[in-house]
Amino acid sequence: MRCYQLVEFGAPLSEATGFRPVPTGSEVIVHVLASGVCHSDLHISEGHHDLGGGRKASVAGRIHLPLTLGHEIAGVVVALGPEAGPERGPRANGVAVGDAVLVCSWIGCGECEACLEGDEHLCRAPRFLGVNRDGGYADFVTVPHPRALVPLHGLDPRKAAPLVCSGLTTYSALRKLDANSRLQRKPVVIIGAGGLGLMSIEVLKLLGGAGAVVVEIDPRKRDAAMAQGAIAAIDPRAPGAAKAIRAAVGSEVSGVLDLVGSGETAKLGFDLLGPGGKLVIVGLFGGETTLSVPLFPMKSAKIEGSYIGSPAELRALIDLVRAKGMPDIPIDIRELSEVNQALADLQAGTVIGRVILVP
Ligand SMILES: [Zn+2]
Ligand SMILES: [Zn+2]
């Protein structure tokens, strides 16, 4: 098999070759058909997150190198371990060799409180593929347990792969803004029109949303947001931006999704909120900000963080996609060996939509 590994933090990925893996226990081997390139791969390869004020959260202690990155994986089951058979094991998933599947990379320990509540994505001893275990920048990936496999039911693997991270992340975050059918009644403000931003416009459509007002500094990405169907795309650095955003929403702002997650965007998001409004922060760009404390009670405002989403939410999203159609985001299909160029393009901010690597 062939894979692209992070061998040293801050360095490009290196190609490695080896024997095709053989499954043991409950493991399942999936032949990768498509692997989405996600912004968080950049944070992992850098080895840290910027917490603001000069503080950095190292991921190096939790990540053992060499590591094959890639956590948006679609493929075909090629081998099942002795305890992963369709009818065996307490949580076997009915998958068989030859099935096309989406791999839910967010696999927890299966035993902690978060895992037992179904929130494997919040596990403190995660076995996330492409993060803690070898992932999908390879032609084969070893999945620890069949419960992580979601049948594709004929969906296009190249379009479905991004659902595992960018689709699930935006779905879970938008659901957090969805109290009292607010999404259906009023446009949401979405900060950032990168891969997550375009996906969130599409997921909002699946949820029957009233539309998105996009805030983005890059004119090319504003154009992409408009092409995706945004109501408006506004440059936050232009004079009168806040007024223009409120005008595009048509009333007080009730919901803001911050897909950038910098000090600047979190402050902008909070300041935009009207009475009873909610800001959901998803992005991990990094930084810190200062907020006016009395404005929390005065506006009855809420801020919530959202990290990926649960396996159950991924299944709900797939059901929604099967019922209403695949999110139609621009995809840029490249050969697996072009992974380092894809990551460099993402770092430079020149990618529109999602790069999909195919082995
Ligand atoms: Zn991701
Ligand atoms: Zn756990």
mmCIF file with all atom_site columns, C-alpha atoms and ligand atoms in Angstrom, residues 108-116 119-120 122-126, ligand 2:
data_model
loop_
_atom_site.group_PDB
_atom_site.id
_atom_site.type_symbol
_atom_site.label_atom_id
_atom_site.label_alt_id
_atom_site.label_comp_id
_atom_site.label_asym_id
_atom_site.label_entity_id
_atom_site.label_seq_id
_atom_site.pdbx_PDB_ins_code
_atom_site.Cartn_x
_atom_site.Cartn_y
_atom_site.Cartn_z
_atom_site.occupancy
_atom_site.B_iso_or_equiv
_atom_site.pdbx_formal_charge
_atom_site.auth_seq_id
_atom_site.auth_comp_id
_atom_site.auth_asym_id
_atom_site.auth_atom_id
_atom_site.pdbx_PDB_model_num
ATOM   1  C  CA . GLY A 1 108 ? -13.642 7.054  20.631 1.00 0.00 ? 108 GLY A CA 1
ATOM   2  C  CA . CYS A 1 109 ? -12.486 4.548  23.240 1.00 0.00 ? 109 CYS A CA 1
ATOM   3  C  CA . GLY A 1 110 ? -16.057 3.200  23.423 1.00 0.00 ? 110 GLY A CA 1
ATOM   4  C  CA . GLU A 1 111 ? -15.938 3.120  27.233 1.00 0.00 ? 111 GLU A CA 1
ATOM   5  C  CA . CYS A 1 112 ? -15.782 6.655  28.661 1.00 0.00 ? 112 CYS A CA 1
ATOM   6  C  CA . GLU A 1 113 ? -18.789 8.786  29.631 1.00 0.00 ? 113 GLU A CA 1
ATOM   7  C  CA . ALA A 1 114 ? -18.755 10.739 26.358 1.00 0.00 ? 114 ALA A CA 1
ATOM   8  C  CA . CYS A 1 115 ? -18.584 7.557  24.256 1.00 0.00 ? 115 CYS A CA 1
ATOM   9  C  CA . LEU A 1 116 ? -21.343 5.831  26.215 1.00 0.00 ? 116 LEU A CA 1
ATOM   10 C  CA . ASP A 1 119 ? -20.536 11.574 21.806 1.00 0.00 ? 119 ASP A CA 1
ATOM   11 C  CA . GLU A 1 120 ? -17.511 9.669  20.549 1.00 0.00 ? 120 GLU A CA 1
ATOM   12 C  CA . LEU A 1 122 ? -15.736 14.279 22.496 1.00 0.00 ? 122 LEU A CA 1
ATOM   13 C  CA . CYS A 1 123 ? -13.834 11.207 23.788 1.00 0.00 ? 123 CYS A CA 1
ATOM   14 C  CA . ARG A 1 124 ? -10.727 12.018 25.823 1.00 0.00 ? 124 ARG A CA 1
ATOM   15 C  CA . ALA A 1 125 ? -8.923  8.931  24.543 1.00 0.00 ? 125 ALA A CA 1
ATOM   16 C  CA . PRO A 1 126 ? -9.823  9.287  20.864 1.00 0.00 ? 126 PRO A CA 1
HETATM 17 ZN ZN . ZN  B 2 .   ? -14.277 7.475  24.944 1.00 0.00 ? 2   ZN  B ZN 1
#
